[in-house]
CSV table of N, CA and C and ligand atoms in Angstrom, one decimal:
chain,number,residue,atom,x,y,z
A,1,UNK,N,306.8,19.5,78.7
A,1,UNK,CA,306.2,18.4,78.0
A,1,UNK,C,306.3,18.7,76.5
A,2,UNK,N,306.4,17.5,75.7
A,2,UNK,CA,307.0,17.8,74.4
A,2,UNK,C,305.8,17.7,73.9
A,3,UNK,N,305.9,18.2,72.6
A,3,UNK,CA,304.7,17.9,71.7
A,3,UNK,C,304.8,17.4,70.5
A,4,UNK,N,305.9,16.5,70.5
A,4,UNK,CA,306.3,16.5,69.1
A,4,UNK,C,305.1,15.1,68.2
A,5,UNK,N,304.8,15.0,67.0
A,5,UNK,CA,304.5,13.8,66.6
A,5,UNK,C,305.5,13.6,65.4
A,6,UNK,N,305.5,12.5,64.7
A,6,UNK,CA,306.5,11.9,63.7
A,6,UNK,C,305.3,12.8,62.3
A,7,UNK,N,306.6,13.3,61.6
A,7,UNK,CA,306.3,13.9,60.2
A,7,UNK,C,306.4,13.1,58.8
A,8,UNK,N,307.8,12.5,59.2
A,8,UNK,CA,308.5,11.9,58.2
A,8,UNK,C,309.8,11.1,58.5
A,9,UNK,N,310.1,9.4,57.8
A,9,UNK,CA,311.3,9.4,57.7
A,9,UNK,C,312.1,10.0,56.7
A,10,UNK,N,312.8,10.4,57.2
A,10,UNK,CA,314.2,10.5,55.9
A,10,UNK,C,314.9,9.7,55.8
A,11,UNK,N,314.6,9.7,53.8
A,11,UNK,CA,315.5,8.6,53.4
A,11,UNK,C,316.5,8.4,52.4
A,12,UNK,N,317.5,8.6,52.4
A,12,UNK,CA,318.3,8.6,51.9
A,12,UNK,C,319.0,8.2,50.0
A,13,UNK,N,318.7,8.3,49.6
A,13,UNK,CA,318.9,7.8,47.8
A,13,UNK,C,320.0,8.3,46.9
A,14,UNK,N,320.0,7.5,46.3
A,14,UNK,CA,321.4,8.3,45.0
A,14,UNK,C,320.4,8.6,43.9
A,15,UNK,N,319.3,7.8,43.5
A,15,UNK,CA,318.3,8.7,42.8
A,15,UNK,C,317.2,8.7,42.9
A,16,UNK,N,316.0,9.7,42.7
A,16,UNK,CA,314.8,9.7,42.8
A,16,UNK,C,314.2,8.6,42.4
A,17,UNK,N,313.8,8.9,41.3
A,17,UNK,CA,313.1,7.9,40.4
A,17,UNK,C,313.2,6.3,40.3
A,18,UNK,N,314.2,5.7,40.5
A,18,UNK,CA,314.3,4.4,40.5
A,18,UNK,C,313.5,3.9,42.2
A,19,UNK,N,314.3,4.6,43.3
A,19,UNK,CA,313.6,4.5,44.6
A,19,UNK,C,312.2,4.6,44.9
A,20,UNK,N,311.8,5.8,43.7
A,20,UNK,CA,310.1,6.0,43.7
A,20,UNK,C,309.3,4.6,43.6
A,21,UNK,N,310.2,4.1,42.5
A,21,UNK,CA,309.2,2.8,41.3
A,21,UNK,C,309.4,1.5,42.7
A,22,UNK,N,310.5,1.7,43.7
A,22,UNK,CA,310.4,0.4,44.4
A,22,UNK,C,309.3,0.7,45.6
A,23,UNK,N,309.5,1.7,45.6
A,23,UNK,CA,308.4,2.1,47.0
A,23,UNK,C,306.9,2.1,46.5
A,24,UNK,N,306.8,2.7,45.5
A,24,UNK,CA,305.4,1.9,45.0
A,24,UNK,C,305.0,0.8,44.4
A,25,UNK,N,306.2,0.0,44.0
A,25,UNK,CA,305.5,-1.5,44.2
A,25,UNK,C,305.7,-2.1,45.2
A,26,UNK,N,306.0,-1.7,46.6
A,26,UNK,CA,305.7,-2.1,48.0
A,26,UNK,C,304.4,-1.1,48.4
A,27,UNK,N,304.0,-0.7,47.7
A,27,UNK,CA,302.3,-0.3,47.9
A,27,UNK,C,302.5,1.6,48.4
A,28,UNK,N,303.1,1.8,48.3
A,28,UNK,CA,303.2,3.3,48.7
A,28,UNK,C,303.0,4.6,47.7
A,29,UNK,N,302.0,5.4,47.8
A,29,UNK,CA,301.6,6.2,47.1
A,29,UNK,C,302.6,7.5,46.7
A,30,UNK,N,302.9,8.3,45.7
A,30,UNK,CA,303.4,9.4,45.7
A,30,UNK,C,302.5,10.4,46.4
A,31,UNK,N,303.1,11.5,47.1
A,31,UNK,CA,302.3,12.7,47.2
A,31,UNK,C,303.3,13.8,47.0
A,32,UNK,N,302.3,14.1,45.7
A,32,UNK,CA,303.3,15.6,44.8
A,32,UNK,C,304.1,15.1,43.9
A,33,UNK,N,304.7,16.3,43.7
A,33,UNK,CA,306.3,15.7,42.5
A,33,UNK,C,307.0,16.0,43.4
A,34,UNK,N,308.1,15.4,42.8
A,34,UNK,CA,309.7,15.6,43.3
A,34,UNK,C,310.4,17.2,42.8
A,35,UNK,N,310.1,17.2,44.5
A,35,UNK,CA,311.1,19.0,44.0
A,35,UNK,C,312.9,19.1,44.4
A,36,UNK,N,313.2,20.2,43.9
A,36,UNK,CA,314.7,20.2,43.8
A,36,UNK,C,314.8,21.4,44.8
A,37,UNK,N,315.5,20.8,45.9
A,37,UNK,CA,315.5,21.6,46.9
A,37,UNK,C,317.1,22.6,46.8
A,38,UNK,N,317.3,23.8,46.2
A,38,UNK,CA,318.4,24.5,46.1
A,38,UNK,C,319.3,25.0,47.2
A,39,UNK,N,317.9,24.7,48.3
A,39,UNK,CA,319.1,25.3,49.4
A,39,UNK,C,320.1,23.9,50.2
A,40,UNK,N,319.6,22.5,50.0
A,40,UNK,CA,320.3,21.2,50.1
A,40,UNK,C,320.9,20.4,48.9
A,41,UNK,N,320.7,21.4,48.0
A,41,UNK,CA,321.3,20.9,46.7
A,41,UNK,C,320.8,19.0,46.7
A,42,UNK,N,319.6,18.9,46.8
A,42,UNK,CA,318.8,17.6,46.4
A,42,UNK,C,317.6,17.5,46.0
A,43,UNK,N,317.2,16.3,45.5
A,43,UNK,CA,315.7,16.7,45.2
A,43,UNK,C,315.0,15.4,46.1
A,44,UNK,N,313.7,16.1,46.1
A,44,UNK,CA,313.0,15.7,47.0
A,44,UNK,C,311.9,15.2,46.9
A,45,UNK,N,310.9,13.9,47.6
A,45,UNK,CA,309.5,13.6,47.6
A,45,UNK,C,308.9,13.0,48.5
A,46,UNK,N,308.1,13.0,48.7
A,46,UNK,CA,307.6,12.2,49.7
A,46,UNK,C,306.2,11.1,48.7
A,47,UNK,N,306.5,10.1,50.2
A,47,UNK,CA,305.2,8.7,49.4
A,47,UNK,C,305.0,8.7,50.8
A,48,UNK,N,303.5,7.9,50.9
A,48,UNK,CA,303.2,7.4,51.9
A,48,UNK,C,302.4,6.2,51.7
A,49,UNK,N,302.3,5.3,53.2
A,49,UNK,CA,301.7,4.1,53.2
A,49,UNK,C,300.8,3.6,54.3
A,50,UNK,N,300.0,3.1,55.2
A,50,UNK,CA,299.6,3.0,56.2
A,50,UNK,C,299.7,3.9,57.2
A,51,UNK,N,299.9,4.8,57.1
A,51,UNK,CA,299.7,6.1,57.6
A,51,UNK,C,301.4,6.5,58.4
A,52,UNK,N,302.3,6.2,56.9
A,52,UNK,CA,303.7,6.3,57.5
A,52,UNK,C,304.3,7.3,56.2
A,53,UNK,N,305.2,8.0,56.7
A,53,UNK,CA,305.3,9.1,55.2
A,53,UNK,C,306.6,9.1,55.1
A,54,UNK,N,307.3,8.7,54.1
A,54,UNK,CA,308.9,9.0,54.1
A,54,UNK,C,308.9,9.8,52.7
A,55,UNK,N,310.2,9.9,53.0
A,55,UNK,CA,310.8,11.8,52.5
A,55,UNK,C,312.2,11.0,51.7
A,56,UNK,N,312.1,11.0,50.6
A,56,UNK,CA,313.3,10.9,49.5
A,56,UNK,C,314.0,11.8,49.2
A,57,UNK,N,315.7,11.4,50.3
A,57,UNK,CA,316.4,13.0,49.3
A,57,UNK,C,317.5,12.2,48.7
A,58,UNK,N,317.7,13.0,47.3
A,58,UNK,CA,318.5,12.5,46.3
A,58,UNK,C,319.5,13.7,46.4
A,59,UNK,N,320.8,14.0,46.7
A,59,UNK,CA,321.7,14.7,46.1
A,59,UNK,C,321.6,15.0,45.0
A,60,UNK,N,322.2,16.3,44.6
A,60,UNK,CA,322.1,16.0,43.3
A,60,UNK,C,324.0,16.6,42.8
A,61,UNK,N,324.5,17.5,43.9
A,61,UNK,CA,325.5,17.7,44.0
A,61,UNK,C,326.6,17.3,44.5
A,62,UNK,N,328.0,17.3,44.3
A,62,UNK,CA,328.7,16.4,45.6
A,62,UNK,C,328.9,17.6,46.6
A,63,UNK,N,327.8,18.8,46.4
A,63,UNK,CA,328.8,20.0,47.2
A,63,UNK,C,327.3,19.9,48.4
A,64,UNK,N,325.9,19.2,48.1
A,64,UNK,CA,324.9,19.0,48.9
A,64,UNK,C,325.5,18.4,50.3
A,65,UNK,N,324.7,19.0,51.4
A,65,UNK,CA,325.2,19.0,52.9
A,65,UNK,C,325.0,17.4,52.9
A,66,UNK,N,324.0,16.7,52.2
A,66,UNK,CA,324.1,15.1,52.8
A,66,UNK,C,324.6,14.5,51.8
A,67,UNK,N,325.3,14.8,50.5
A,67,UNK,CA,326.4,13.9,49.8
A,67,UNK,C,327.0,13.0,50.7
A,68,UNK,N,328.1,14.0,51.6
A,68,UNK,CA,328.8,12.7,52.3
A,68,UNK,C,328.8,11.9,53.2
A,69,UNK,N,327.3,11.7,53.9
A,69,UNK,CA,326.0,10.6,54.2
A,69,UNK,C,325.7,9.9,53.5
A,70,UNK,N,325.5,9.8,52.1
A,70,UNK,CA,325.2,9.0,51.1
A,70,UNK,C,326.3,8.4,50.8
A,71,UNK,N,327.6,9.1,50.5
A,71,UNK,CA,328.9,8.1,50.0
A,71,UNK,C,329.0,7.4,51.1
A,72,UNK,N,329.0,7.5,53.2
A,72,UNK,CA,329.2,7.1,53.9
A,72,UNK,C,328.2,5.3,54.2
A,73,UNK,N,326.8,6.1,53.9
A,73,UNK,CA,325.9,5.1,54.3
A,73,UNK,C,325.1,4.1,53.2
A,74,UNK,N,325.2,5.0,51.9
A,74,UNK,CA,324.6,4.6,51.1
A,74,UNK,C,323.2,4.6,50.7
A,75,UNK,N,322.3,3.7,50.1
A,75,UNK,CA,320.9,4.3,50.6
A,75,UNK,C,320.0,3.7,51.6
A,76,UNK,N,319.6,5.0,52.7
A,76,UNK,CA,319.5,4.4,54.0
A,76,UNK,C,318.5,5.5,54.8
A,77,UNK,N,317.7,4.9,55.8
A,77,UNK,CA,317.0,6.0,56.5
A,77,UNK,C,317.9,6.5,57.5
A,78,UNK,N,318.1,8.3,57.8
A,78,UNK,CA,319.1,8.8,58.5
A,78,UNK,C,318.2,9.7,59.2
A,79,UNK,N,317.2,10.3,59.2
A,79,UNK,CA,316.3,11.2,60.1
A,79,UNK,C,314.9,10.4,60.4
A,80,UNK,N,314.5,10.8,61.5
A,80,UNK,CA,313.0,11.3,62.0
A,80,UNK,C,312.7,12.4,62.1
A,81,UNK,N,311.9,13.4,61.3
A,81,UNK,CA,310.9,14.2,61.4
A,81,UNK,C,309.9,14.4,62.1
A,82,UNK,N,310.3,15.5,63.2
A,82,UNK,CA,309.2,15.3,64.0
A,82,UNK,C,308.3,17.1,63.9
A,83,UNK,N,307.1,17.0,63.4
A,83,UNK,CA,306.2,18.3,63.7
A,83,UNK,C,306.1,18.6,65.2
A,84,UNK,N,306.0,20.1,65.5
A,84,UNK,CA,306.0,20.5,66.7
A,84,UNK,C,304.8,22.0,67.1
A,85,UNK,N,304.1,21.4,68.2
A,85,UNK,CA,303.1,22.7,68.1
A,85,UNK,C,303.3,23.9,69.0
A,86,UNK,N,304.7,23.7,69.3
A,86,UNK,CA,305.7,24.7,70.2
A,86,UNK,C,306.8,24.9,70.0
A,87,UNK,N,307.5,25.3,69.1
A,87,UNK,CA,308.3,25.0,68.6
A,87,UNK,C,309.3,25.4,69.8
A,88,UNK,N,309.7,26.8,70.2
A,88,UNK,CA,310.3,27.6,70.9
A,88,UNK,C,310.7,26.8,72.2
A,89,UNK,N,309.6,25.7,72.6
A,89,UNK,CA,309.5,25.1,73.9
A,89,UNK,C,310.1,23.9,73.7
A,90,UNK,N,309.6,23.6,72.7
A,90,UNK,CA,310.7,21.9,72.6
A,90,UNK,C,311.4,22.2,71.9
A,91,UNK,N,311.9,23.0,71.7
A,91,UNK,CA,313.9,23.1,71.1
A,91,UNK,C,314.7,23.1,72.2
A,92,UNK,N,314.3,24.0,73.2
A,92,UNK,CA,314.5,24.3,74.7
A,92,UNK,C,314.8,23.3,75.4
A,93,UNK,N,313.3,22.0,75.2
A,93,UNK,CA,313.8,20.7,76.0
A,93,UNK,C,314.7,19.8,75.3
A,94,UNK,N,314.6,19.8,73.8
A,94,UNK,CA,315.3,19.0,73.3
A,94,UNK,C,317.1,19.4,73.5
A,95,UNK,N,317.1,20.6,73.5
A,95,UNK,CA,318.3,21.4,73.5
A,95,UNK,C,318.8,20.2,75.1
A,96,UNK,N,318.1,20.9,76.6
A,96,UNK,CA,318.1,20.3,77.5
A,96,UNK,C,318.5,18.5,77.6
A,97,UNK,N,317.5,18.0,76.7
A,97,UNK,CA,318.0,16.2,76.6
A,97,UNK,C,319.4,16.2,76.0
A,98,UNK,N,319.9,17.2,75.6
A,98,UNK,CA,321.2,16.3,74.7
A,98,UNK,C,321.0,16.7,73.5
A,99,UNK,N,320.2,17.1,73.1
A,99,UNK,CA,320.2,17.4,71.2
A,99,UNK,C,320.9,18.7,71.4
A,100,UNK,N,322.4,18.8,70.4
A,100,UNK,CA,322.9,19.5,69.2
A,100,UNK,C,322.2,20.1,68.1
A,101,UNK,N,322.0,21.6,67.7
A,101,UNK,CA,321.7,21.8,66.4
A,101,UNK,C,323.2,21.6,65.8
A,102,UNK,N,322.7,20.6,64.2
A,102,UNK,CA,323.8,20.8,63.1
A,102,UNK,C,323.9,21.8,62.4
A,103,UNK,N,322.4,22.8,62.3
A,103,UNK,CA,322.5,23.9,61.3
A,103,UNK,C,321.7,24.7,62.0
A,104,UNK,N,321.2,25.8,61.5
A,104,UNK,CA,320.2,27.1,62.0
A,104,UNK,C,318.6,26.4,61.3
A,105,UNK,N,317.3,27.2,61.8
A,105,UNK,CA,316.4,26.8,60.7
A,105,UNK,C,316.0,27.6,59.5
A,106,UNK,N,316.0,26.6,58.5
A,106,UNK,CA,316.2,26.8,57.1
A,106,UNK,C,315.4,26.8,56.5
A,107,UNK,N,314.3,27.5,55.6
A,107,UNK,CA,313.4,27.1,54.9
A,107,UNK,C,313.4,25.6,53.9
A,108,UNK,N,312.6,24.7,53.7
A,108,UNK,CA,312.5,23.5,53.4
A,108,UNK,C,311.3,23.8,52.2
A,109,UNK,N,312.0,23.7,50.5
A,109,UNK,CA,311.3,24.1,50.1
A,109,UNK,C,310.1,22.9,49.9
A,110,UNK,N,310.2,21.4,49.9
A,110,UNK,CA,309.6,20.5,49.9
A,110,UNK,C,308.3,20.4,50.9
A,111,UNK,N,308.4,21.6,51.8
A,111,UNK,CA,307.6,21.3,53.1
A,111,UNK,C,306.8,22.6,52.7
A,112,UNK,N,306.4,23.2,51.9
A,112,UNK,CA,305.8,24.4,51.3
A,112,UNK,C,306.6,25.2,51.8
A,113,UNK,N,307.8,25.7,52.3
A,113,UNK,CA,308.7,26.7,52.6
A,113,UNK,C,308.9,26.6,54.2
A,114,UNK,N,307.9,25.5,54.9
A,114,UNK,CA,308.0,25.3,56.3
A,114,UNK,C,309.5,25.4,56.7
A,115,UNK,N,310.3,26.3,58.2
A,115,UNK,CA,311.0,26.0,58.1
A,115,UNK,C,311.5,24.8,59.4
A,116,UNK,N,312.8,24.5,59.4
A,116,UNK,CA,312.8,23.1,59.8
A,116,UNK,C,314.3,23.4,59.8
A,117,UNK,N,315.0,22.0,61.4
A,117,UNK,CA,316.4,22.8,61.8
A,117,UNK,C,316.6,20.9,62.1
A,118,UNK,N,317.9,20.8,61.9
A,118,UNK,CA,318.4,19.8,61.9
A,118,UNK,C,319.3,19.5,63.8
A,119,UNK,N,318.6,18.7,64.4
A,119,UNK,CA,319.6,18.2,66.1
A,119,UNK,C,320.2,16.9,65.6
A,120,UNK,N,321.4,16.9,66.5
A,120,UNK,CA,321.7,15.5,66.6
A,120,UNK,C,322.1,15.4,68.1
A,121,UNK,N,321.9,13.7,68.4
A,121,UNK,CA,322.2,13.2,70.2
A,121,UNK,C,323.0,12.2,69.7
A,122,UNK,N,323.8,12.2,70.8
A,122,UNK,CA,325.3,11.8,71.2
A,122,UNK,C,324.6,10.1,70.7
A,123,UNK,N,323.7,9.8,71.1
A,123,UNK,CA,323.0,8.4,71.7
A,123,UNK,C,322.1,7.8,70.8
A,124,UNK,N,321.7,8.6,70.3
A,124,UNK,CA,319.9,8.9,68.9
A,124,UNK,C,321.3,9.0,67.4
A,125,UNK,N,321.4,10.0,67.4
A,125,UNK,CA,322.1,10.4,65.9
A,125,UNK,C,320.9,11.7,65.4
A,126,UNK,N,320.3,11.6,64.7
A,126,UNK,CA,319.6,13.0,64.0
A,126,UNK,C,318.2,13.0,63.5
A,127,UNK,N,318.2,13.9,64.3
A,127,UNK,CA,316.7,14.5,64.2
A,127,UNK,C,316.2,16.0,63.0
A,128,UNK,N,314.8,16.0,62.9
A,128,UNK,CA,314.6,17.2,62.0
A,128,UNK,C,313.0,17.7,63.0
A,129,UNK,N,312.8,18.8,63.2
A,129,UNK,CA,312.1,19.9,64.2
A,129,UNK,C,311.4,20.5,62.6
A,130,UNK,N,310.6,20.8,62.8
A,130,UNK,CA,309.2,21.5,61.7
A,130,UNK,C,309.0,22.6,62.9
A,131,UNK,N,309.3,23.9,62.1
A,131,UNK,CA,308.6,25.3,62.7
A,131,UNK,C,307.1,25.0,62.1
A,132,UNK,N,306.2,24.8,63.1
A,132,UNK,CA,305.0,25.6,62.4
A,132,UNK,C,304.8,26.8,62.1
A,133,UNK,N,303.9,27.4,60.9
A,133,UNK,CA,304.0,28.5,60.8
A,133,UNK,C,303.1,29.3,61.9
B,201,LIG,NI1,313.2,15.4,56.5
């Protein structure tokens, strides 16, 4: 049995700041500043709204792992984030459904250092897994 609940969408941008100013005049709050995540070479933030949280990543490099997601899709939601209070167990099932890991898990410096591993399904496309600590 899974345990997952939704964390965050991820959403895709060519820059912070301008994205910021649209999402809060569609009523959505900042929470935090925007951090510059070195190990995805992007920077990052999250806003939320009705109890929905999306995650702004801006490249900042063309050498960043989702540059060429952004040149492909432009700006666009490309993950669901999902928190997990087993982690060990639902990788296992998810591994089992059809999810691919794209990478190993990586500290996420946006998430206080939480770390966090990227699946993708043949059927879905990509997911993001939160290690609890
Ligand atoms: Ni994310």
């Amino acid at each position: 049995m899974l345990s997952l609940k939704v964390h965050h969408i991820g959403y895709l941008v060519k820059k912070t700041e301008p994205a910021i100013r649209v999402l809060q005049a569609l009523g959505y709050e900042i929470c935090g500043a925007v951090v510059r995540d070195e190990i995805r070479l992007a920077d990052i933030c999250f806003l939320q709204k009705d109890g929905y949280r999306i995650e702004l990543i801006a490249p900042y490099s063309e050498t960043s792992v989702v540059y060429g997601l952004l040149k492909k899709y432009k700006n666009c939601p490309y993950h669901i984030c999902y928190e997990t209070q087993d982690f060990d167990s639902d990788y296992q099932t998810l591994r089992e459904e059809g999810f691919l890991p794209v990478d190993t898990l990586t500290p996420a410096p946006a998430l206080d250092g939480c770390e966090v591993v990227f699946m993708t399904h043949a059927s879905l496309g990509m997911i993001e897994l939160i290690r609890p600590r």
